[in-house]
Tab-separated table of C-alpha atoms in Angstrom:
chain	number	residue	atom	x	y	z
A	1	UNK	CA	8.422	18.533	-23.972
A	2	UNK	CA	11.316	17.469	-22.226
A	3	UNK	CA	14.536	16.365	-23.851
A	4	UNK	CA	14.165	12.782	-21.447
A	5	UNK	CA	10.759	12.335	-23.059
A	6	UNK	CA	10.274	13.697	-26.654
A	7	UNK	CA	12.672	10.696	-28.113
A	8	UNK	CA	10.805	7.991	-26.951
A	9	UNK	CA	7.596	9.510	-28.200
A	10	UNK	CA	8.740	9.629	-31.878
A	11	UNK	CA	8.391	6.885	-34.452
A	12	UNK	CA	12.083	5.811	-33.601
A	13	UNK	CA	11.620	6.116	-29.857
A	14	UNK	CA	8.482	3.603	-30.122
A	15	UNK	CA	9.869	1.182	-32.141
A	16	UNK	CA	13.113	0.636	-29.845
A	17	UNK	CA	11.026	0.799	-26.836
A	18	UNK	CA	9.384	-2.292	-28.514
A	19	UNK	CA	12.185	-3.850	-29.050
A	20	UNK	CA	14.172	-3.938	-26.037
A	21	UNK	CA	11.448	-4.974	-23.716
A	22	UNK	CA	11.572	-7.285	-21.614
A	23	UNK	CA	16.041	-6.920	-21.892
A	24	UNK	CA	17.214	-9.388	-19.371
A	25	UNK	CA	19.653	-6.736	-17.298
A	26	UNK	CA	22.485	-9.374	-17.771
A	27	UNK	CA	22.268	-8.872	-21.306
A	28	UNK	CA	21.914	-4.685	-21.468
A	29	UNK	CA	25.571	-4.431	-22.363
A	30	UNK	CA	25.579	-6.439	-25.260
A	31	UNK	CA	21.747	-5.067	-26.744
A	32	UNK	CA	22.849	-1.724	-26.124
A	33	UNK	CA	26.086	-2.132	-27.687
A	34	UNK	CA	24.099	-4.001	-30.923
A	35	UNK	CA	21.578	-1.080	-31.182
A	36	UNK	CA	23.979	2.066	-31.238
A	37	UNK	CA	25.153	0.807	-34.513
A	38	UNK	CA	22.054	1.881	-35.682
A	39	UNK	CA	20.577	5.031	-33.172
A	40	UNK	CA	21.664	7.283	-31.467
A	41	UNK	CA	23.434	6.398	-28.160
A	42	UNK	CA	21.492	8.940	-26.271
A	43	UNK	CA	18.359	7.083	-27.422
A	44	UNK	CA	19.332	3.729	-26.447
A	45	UNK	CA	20.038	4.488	-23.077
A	46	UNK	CA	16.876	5.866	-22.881
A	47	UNK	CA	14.469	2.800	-24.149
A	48	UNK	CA	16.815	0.593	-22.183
A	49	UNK	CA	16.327	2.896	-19.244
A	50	UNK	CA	12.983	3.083	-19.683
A	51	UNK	CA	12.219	-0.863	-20.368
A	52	UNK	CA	13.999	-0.825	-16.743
A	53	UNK	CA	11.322	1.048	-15.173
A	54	UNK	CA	8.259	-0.629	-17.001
A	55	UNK	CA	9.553	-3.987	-15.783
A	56	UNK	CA	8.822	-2.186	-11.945
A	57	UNK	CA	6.294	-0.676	-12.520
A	58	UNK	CA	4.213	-3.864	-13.392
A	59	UNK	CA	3.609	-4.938	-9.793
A	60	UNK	CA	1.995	-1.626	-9.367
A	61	UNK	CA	-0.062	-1.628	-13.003
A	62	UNK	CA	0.089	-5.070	-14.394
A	63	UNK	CA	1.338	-5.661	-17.316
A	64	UNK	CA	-0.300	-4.806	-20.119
A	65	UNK	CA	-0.315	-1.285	-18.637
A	66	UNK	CA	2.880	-0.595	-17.428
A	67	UNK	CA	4.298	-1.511	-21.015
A	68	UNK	CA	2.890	1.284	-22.585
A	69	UNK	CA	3.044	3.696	-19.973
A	70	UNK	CA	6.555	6.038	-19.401
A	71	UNK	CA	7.575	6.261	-16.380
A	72	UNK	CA	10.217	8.254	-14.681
A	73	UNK	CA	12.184	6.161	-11.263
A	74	UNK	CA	10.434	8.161	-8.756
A	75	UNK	CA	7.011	7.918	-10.344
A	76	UNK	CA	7.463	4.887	-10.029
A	77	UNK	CA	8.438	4.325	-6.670
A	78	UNK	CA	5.440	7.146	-5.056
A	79	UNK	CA	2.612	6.397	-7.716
A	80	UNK	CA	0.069	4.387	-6.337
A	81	UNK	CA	-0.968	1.201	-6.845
A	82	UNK	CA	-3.721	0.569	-9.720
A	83	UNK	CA	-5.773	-1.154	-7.329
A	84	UNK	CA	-5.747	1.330	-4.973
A	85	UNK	CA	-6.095	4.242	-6.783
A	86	UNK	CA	-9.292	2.012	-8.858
A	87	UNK	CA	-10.976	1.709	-5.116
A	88	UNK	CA	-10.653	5.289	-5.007
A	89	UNK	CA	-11.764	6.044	-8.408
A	90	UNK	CA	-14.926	3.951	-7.519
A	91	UNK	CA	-15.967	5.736	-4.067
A	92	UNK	CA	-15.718	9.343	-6.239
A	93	UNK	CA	-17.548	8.229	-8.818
A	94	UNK	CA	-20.118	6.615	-5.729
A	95	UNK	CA	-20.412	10.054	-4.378
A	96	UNK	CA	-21.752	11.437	-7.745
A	97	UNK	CA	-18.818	13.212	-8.619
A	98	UNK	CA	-17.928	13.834	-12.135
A	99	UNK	CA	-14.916	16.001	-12.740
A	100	UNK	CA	-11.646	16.010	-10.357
A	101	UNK	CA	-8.899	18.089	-9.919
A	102	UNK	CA	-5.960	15.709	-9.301
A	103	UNK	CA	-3.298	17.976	-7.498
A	104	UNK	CA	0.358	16.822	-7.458
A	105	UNK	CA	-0.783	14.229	-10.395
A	106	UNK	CA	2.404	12.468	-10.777
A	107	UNK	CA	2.747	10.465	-13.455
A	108	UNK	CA	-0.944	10.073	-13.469
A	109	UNK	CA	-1.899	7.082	-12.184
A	110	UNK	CA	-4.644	8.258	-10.166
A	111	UNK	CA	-5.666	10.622	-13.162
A	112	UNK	CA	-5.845	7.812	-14.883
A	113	UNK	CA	-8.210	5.439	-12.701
A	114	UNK	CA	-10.183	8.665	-12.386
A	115	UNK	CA	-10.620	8.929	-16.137
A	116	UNK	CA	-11.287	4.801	-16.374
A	117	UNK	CA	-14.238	5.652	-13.763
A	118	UNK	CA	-15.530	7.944	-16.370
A	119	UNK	CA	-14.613	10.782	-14.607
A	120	UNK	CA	-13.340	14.181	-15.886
A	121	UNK	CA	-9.479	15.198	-14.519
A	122	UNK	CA	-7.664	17.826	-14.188
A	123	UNK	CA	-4.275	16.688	-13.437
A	124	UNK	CA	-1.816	19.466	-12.216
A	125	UNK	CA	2.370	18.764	-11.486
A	126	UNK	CA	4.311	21.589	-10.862
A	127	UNK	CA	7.438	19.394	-12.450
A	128	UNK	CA	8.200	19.636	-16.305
A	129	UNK	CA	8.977	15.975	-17.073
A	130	UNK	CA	6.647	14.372	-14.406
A	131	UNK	CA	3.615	16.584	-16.163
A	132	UNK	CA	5.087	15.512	-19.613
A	133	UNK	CA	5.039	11.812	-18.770
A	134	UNK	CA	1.417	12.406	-16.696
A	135	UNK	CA	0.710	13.533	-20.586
A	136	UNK	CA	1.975	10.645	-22.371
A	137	UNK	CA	0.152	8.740	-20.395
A	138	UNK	CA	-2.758	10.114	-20.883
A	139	UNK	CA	-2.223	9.399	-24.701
A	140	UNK	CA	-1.259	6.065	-24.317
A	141	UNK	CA	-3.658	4.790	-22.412
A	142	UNK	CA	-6.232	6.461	-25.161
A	143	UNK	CA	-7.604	8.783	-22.288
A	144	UNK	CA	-6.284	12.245	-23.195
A	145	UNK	CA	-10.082	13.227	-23.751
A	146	UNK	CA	-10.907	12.950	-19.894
A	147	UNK	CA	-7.351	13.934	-18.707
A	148	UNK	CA	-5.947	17.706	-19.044
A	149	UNK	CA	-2.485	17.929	-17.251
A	150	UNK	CA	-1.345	21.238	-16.662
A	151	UNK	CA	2.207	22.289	-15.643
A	152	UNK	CA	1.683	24.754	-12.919
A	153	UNK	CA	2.087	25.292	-9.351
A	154	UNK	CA	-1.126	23.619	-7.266
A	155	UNK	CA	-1.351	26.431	-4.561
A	156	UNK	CA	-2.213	28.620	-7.648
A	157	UNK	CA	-4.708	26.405	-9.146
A	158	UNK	CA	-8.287	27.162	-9.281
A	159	UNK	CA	-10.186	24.341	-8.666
A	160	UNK	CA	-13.686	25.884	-7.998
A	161	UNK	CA	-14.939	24.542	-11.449
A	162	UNK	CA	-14.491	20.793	-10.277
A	163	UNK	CA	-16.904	18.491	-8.187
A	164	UNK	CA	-13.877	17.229	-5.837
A	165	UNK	CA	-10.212	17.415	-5.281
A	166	UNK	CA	-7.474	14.578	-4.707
A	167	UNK	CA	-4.349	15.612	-3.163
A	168	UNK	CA	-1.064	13.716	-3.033
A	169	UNK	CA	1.360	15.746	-1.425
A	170	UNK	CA	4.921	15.174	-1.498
A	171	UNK	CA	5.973	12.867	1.548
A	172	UNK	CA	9.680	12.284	0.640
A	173	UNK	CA	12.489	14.803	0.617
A	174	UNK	CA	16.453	14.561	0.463
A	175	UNK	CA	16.794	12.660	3.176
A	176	UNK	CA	14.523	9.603	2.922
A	177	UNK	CA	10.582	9.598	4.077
A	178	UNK	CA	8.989	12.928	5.544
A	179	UNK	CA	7.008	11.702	8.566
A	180	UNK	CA	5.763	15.668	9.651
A	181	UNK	CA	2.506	15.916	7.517
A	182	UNK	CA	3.696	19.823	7.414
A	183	UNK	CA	6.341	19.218	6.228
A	184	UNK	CA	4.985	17.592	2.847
A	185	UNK	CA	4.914	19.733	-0.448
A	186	UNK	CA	2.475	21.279	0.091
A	187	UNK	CA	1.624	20.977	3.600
A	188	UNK	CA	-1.146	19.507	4.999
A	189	UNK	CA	-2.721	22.371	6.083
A	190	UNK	CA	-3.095	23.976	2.967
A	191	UNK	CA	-4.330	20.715	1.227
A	192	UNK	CA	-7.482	20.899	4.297
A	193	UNK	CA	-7.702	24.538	3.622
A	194	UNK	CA	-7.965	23.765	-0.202
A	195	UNK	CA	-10.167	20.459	0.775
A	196	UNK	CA	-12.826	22.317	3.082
A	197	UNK	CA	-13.601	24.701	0.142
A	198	UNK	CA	-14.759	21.607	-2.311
A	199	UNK	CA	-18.115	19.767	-2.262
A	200	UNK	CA	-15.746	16.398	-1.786
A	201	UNK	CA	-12.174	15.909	-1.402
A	202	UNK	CA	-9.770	13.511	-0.920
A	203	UNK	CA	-6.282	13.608	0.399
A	204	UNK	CA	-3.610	10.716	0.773
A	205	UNK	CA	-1.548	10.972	3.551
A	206	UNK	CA	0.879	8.342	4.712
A	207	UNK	CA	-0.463	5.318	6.531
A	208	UNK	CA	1.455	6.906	9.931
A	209	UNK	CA	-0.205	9.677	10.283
A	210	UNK	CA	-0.775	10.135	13.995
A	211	UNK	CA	-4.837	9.800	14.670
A	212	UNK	CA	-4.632	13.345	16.497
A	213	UNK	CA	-3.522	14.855	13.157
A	214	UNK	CA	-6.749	13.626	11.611
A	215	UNK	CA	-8.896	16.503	10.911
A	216	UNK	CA	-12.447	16.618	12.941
A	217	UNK	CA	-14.175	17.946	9.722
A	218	UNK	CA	-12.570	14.292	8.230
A	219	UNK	CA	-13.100	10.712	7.806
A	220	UNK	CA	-10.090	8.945	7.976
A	221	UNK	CA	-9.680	5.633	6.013
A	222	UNK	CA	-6.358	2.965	5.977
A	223	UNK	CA	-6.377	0.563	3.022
A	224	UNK	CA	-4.351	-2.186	2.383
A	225	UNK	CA	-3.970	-4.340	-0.408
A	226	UNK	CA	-3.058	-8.161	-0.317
A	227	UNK	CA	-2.364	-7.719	3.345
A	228	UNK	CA	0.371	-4.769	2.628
A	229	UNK	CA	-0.927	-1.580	4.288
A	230	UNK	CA	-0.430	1.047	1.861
A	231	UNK	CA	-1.867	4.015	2.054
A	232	UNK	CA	-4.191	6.462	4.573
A	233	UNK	CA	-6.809	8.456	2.985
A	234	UNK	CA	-8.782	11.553	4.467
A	235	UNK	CA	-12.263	12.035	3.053
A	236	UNK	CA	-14.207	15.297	2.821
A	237	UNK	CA	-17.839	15.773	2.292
A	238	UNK	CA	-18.867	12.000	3.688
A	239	UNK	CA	-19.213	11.444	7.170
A	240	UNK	CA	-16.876	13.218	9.328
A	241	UNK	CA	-15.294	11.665	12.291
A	242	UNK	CA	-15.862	7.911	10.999
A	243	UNK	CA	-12.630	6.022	10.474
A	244	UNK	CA	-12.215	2.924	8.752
A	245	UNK	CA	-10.176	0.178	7.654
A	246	UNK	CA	-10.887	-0.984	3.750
A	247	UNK	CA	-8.922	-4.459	2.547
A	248	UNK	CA	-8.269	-5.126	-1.256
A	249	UNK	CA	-9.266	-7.009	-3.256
A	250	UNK	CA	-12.836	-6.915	-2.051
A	251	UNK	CA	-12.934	-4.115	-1.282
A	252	UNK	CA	-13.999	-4.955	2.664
A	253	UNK	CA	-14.386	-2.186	5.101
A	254	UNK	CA	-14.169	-2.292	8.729
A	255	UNK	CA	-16.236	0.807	10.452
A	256	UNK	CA	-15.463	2.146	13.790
A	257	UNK	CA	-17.849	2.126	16.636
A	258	UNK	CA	-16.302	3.709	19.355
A	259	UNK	CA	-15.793	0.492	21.331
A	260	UNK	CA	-13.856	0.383	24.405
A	261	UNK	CA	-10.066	-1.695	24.371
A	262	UNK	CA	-10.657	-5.088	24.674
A	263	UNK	CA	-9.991	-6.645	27.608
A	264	UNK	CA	-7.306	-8.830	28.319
A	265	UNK	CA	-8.122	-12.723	28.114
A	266	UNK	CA	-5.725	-15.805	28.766
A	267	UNK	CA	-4.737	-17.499	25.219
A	268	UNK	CA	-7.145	-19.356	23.762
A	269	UNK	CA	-7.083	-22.130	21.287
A	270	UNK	CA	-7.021	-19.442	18.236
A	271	UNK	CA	-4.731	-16.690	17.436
A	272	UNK	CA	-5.682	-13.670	15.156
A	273	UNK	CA	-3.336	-10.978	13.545
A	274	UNK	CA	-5.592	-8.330	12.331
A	275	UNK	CA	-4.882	-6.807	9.155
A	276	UNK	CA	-2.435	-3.688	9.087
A	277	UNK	CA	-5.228	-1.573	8.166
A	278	UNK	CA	-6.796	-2.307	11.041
A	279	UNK	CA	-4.341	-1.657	13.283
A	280	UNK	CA	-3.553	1.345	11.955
A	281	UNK	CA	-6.827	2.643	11.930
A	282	UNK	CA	-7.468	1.492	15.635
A	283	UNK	CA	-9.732	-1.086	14.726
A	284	UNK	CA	-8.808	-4.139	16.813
A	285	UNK	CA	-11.645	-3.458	19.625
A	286	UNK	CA	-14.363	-4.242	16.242
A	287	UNK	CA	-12.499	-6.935	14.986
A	288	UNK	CA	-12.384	-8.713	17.868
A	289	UNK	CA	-15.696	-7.694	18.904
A	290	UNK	CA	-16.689	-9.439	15.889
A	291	UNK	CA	-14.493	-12.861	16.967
A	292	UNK	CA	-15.721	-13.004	20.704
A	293	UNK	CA	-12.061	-12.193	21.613
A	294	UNK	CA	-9.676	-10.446	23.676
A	295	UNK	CA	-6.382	-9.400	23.636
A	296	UNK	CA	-3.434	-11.419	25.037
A	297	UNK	CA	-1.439	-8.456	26.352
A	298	UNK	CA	-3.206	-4.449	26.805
A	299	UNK	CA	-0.720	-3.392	24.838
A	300	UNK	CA	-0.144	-6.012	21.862
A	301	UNK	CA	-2.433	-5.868	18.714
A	302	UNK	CA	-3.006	-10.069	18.499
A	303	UNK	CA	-6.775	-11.765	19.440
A	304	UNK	CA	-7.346	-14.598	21.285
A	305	UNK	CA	-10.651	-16.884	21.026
A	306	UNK	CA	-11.910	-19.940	21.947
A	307	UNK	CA	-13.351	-20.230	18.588
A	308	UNK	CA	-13.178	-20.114	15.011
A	309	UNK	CA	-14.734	-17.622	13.082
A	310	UNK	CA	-14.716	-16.246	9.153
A	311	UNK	CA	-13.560	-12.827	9.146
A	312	UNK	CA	-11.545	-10.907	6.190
A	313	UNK	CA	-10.073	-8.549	8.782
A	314	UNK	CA	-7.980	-10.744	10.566
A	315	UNK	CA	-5.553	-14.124	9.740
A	316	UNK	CA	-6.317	-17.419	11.682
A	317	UNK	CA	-3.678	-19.376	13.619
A	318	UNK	CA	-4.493	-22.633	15.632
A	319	UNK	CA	-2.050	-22.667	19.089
A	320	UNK	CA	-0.742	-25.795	19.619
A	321	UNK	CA	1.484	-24.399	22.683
A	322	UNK	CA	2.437	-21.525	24.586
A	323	UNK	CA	5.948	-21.540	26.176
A	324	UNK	CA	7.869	-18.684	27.985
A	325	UNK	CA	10.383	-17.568	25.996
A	326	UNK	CA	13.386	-19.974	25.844
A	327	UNK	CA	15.444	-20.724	22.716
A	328	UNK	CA	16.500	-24.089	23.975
A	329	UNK	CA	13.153	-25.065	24.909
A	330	UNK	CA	11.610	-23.859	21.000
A	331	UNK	CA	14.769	-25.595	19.343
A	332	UNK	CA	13.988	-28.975	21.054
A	333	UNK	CA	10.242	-28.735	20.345
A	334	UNK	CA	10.774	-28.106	16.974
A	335	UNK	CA	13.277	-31.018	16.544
A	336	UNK	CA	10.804	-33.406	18.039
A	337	UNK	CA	8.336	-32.341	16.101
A	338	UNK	CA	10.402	-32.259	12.413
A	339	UNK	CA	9.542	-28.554	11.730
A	340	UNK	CA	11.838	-27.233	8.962
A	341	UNK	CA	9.423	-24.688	7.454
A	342	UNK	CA	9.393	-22.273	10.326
A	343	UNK	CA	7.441	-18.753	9.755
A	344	UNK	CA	8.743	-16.042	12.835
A	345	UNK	CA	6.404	-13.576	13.318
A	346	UNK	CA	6.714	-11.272	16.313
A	347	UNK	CA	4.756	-8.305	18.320
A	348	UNK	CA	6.022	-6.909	21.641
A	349	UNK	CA	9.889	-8.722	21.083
A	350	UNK	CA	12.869	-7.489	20.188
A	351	UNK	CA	14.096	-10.985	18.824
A	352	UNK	CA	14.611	-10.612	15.377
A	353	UNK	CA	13.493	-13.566	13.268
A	354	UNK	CA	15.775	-14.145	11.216
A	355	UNK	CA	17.812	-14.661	14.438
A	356	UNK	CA	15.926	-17.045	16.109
A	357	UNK	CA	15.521	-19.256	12.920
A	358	UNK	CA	19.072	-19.496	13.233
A	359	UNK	CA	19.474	-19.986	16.390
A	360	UNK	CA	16.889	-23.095	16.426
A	361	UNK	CA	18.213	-24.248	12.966
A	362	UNK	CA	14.473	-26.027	11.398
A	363	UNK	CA	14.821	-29.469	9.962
A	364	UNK	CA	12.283	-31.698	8.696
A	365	UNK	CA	8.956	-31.279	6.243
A	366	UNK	CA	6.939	-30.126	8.961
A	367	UNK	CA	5.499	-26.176	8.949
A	368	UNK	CA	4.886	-24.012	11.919
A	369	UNK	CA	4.543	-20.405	12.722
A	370	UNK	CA	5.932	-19.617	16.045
A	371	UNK	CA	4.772	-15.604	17.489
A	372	UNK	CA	7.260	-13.925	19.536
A	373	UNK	CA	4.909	-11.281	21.639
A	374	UNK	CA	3.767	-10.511	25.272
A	375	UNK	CA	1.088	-12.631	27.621
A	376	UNK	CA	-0.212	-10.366	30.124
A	377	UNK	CA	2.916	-8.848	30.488
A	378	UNK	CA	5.491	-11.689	30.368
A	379	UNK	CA	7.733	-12.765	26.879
A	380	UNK	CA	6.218	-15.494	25.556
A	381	UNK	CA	6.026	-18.151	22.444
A	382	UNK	CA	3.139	-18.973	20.622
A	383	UNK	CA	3.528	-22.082	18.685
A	384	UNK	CA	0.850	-23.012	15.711
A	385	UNK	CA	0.061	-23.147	12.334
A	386	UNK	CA	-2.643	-21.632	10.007
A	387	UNK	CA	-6.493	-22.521	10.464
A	388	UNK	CA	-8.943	-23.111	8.164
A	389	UNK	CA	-11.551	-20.588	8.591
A	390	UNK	CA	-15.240	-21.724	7.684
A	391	UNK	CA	-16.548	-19.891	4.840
A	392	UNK	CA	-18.723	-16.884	5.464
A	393	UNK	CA	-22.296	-17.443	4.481
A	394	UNK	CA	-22.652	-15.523	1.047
């Protein structure tokens, strides 16, 4: 067990972890300066440290999980979201699998949606303290009897005994965000190679991944959750060649069709940003197939319709005007009108919001959302506000 670790898990390590939870950082000084009198200073640090990265980790794993889980800071920031990794859990457990062998496990969250899905794990880390705290994790969450984590490189794992196989490669390195999917640890390649050879598979990827990269023995899925694009997902053993673009909570999925571009329309009275998801996944020719729309520019990702239609795949905006872009011209529209709650949103501009709300300094207790994008070509301002979609019929 490593030396980080082992405290925390004894009797001692428990209790102060109990204790200093929920330590407002302004006060760490002063609790940490209280509690040496009694422990050991190495051990203090520690649950303080620690409390630190349970108090991150809960918009990942709520609350009542993330204080009892250990976490380490980059488990934290590359583990994925409990939602997420839930959705995932679910469409394994859909394809009748019931024993996975989690590669690159981290600090287990997936392991641990897997084992919550009643699903048998193995979870492999080739990293001493990330496989301890995988462990711990394990045991706290009272799953250790579905979860086996094993230190030990993943290129020399068999896996042949398990149903399917989830990969999480490595995508960051010294330098910040690793955008080459060879490049990852392992490399893509060998996570296909190690994917082809299982009944199902699964391997996250990040949510750039150019579409040409995509495996033709693959389907490729984006999800996002809340609106936040957050991961891309290629699937193995389902239906190859089908992308798709999945929205939590819900879930909802978006399929492809092989639809042509839409075609370029002149701005109608409602505005739709698709979801990120759906962008990424090159979705917008469905979505707006499913709105009656077209795009306002052939090369910017916003729909245009005359009317208003339910749809989880896209958000609503009403257009109240359309101006060419002129700061003077926003600034004295807004004034008029006594907008002080101004939401910038752009596409196709290299205005940066914050810039042009301080440019056209809002006042008033008026709200509008003003899009800085391309129409047909030309820099243009789309002035509206939200709309109120009808409901879908259940």
């Amino acid at each position: 067990m490593n030396d980080l670790l082992a405290p925390l898990l004894t009797a001692e390590g428990r209790a102060l972890l109990d204790e200093v939870r929920g330590t407002d950082p302004a006060r760490e000084l002063a609790v940490a300066t209280r509690l040496r009198r009694e422990h050991p200073a190495e051990l203090v640090s520690a649950a303080l440290g620690q409390a630190r990265l349970r108090q991150r980790a809960v918009a990942k794993f709520g609350a009542e999980d993330a204080q009892r889980m250990f976490f380490t800071p980059n488990g934290v920031e590359q583990s994925t979201r409990a939602s997420v990794a839930a959705y995932r859990a679910r469409r394994f457990r859909e394809l009748g699998v019931t024993s996975v062998a989690d590669l690159c496990c981290g600090i287990g969250g997936d392991a641990v949606a897997l084992a919550r899905a009643g699903i048998r794990v193995l979870a492999v880390d080739r990293d001493p303290l990330t496989a301890a705290v995988a462990r711990a994790n394990a045991e706290a969450l009272g799953l250790d009897a579905l979860i086996e984590v094993r230190e030990a490189d993943v290129t020399e794992v068999d896996v042949s005994a398990y149903d399917a196989v989830f990969v999480d490669p490595a995508r960051r390195g010294g330098r910040g965000r690793i955008f080459d999917p060879e490049a990852y640890s392992p490399p893509l390649s060998w996570a296909v190679r190690t994917a082809l050879r299982a009944p199902h598979a699964a391997l996250k990827v990040a949510p750039g991944i150019p579409h040409e990269a995509v495996p033709e023995a693959a389907e490729a899925e984006w999800i996002s959750d809340g609106g936040d694009v957050k991961e891309a997902v290629l699937w193995f053993g389902t239906e190859p060649g089908l992308v798709r673009a999945t929205l939590l909570p819900g879930p909802r999925t978006l399929r492809s069709r092989g639809l042509p571009d839409p075609a370029v329309r002149p701005v109608g009275r409602f505005l739709y940003e698709p979801d990120g998801a759906v962008i990424r996944a090159h979705l917008v020719a469905e979505a707006a197939d499913e709105l009656d729309g077209g795009l306002v520019d052939e090369t910017i990702a916003y729909v245009t319709a005359d009317e208003l239609r339910p749809t989880p795949y896209a958000a609503a905006y009403e257009i109240t005007d359309r101006l060419p872009f002129n700061v003077k011209k926003l600034k004295a529209l807004l004034r008029e009108r006594e907008v002080g709650i101004l939401t910038v949103k752009k596409r196709g501009s290299a205005v940066e919001p914050e810039e042009l709300r301080k440019k056209v300094k809002p006042q008033g207790p008026h709200a509008a959302t003003v899009f800085l994008t391309r129409v047909a070509g030309a820099p243009t301002m789309l002035i509206g506000r939200p709309a109120e979609t009808p409901q879908e019929p259940s």
